[in-house]
CSV table of C-alpha atoms in Angstrom, one decimal:
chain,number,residue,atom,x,y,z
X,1,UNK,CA,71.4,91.9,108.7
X,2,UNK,CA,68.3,91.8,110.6
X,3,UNK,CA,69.3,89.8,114.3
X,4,UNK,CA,68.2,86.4,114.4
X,5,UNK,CA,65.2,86.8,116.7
X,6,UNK,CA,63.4,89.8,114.2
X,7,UNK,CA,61.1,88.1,111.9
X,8,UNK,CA,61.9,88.5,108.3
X,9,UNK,CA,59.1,88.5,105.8
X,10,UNK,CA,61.1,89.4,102.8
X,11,UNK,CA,63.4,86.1,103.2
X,12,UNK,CA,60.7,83.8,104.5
X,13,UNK,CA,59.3,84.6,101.3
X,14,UNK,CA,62.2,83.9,99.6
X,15,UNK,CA,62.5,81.0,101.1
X,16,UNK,CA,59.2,79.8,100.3
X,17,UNK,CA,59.4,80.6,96.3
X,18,UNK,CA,62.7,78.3,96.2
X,19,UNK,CA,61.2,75.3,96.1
X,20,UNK,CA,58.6,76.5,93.4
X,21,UNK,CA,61.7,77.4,91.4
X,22,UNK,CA,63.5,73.9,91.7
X,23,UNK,CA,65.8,75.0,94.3
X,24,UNK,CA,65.8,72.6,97.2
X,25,UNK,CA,67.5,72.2,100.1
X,26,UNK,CA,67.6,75.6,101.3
X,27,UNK,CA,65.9,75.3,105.2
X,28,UNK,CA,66.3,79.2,105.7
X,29,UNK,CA,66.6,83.0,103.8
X,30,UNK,CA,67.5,85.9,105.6
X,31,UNK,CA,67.4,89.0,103.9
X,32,UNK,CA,70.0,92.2,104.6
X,33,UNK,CA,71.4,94.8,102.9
X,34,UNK,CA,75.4,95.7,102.0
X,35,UNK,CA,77.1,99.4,102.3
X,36,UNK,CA,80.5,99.1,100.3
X,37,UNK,CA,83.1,102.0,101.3
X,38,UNK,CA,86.1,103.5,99.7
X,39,UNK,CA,88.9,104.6,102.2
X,40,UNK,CA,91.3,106.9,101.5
X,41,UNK,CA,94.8,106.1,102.4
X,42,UNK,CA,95.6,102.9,104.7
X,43,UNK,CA,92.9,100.8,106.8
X,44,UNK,CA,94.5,100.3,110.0
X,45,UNK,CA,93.2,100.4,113.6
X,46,UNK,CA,91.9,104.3,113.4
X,47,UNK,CA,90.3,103.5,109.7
X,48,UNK,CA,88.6,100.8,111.3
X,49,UNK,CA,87.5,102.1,114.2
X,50,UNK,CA,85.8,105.1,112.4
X,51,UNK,CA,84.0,102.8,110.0
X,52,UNK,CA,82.5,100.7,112.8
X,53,UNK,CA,81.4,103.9,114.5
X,54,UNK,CA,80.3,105.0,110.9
X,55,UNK,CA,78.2,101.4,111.1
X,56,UNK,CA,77.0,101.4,114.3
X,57,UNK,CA,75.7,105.2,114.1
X,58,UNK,CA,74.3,105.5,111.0
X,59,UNK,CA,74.1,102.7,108.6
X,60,UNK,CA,72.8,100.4,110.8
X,61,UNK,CA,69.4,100.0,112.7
X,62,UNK,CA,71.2,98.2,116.2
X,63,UNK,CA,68.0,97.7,118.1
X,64,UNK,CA,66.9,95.6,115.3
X,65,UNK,CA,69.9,94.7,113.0
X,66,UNK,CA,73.4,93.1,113.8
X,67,UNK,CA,76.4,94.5,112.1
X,68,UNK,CA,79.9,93.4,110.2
X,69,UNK,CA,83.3,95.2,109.3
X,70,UNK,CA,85.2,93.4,106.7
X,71,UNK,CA,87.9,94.7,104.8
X,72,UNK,CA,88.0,93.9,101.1
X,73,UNK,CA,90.6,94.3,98.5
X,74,UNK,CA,89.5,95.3,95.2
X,75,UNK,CA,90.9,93.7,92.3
X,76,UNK,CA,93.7,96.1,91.2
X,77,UNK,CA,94.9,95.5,95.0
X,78,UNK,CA,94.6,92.1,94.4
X,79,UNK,CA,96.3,91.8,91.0
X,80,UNK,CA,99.4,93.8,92.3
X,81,UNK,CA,99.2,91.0,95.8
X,82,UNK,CA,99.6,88.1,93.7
X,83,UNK,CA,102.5,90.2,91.1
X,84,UNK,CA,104.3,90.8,94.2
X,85,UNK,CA,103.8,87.3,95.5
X,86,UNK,CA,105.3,86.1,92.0
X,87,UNK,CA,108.3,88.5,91.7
């Protein structure tokens, strides 16, 4: 996501065509863009680390843009979780 104090034209115009849509209510749009990755084997602390290095060195602009790690689970993951959970 583009840090708070870098002016966004894509969202602000976004944000401006809501209304004209019917959507109120929405007082700002920021605009950003998503990397999804696939790890291979476990994500613990090393996994992590590597991916915010991955994030900070490449995929991201860090003059300009702020960053997040999150750790998903897809739904197969998910569906065994809540099997387990059951059993």
């Amino acid at each position: 996501m583009l840090k708070p104090e870098i002016l966004d034209p894509q969202g602000q115009a976004v944000q401006r065509a809501l209304p004209r849509l019917g959507f109120e209510g929405i007082s700002d749009v920021r605009q950003g863009k998503r990397f999804e990755l696939e790890v291979e084997g476990p994500v613990d602390d090393a996994a992590l680390a590597r991916i915010r290095e991955i994030a900070e060195t490449f995929l991201a602009n860090t003059v300009i843009e702020d960053f997040d790690v999150r750790i998903e689970a897809d739904q197969a993951d998910s569906a065994a979780l809540a099997a387990k959970a059951e059993s």
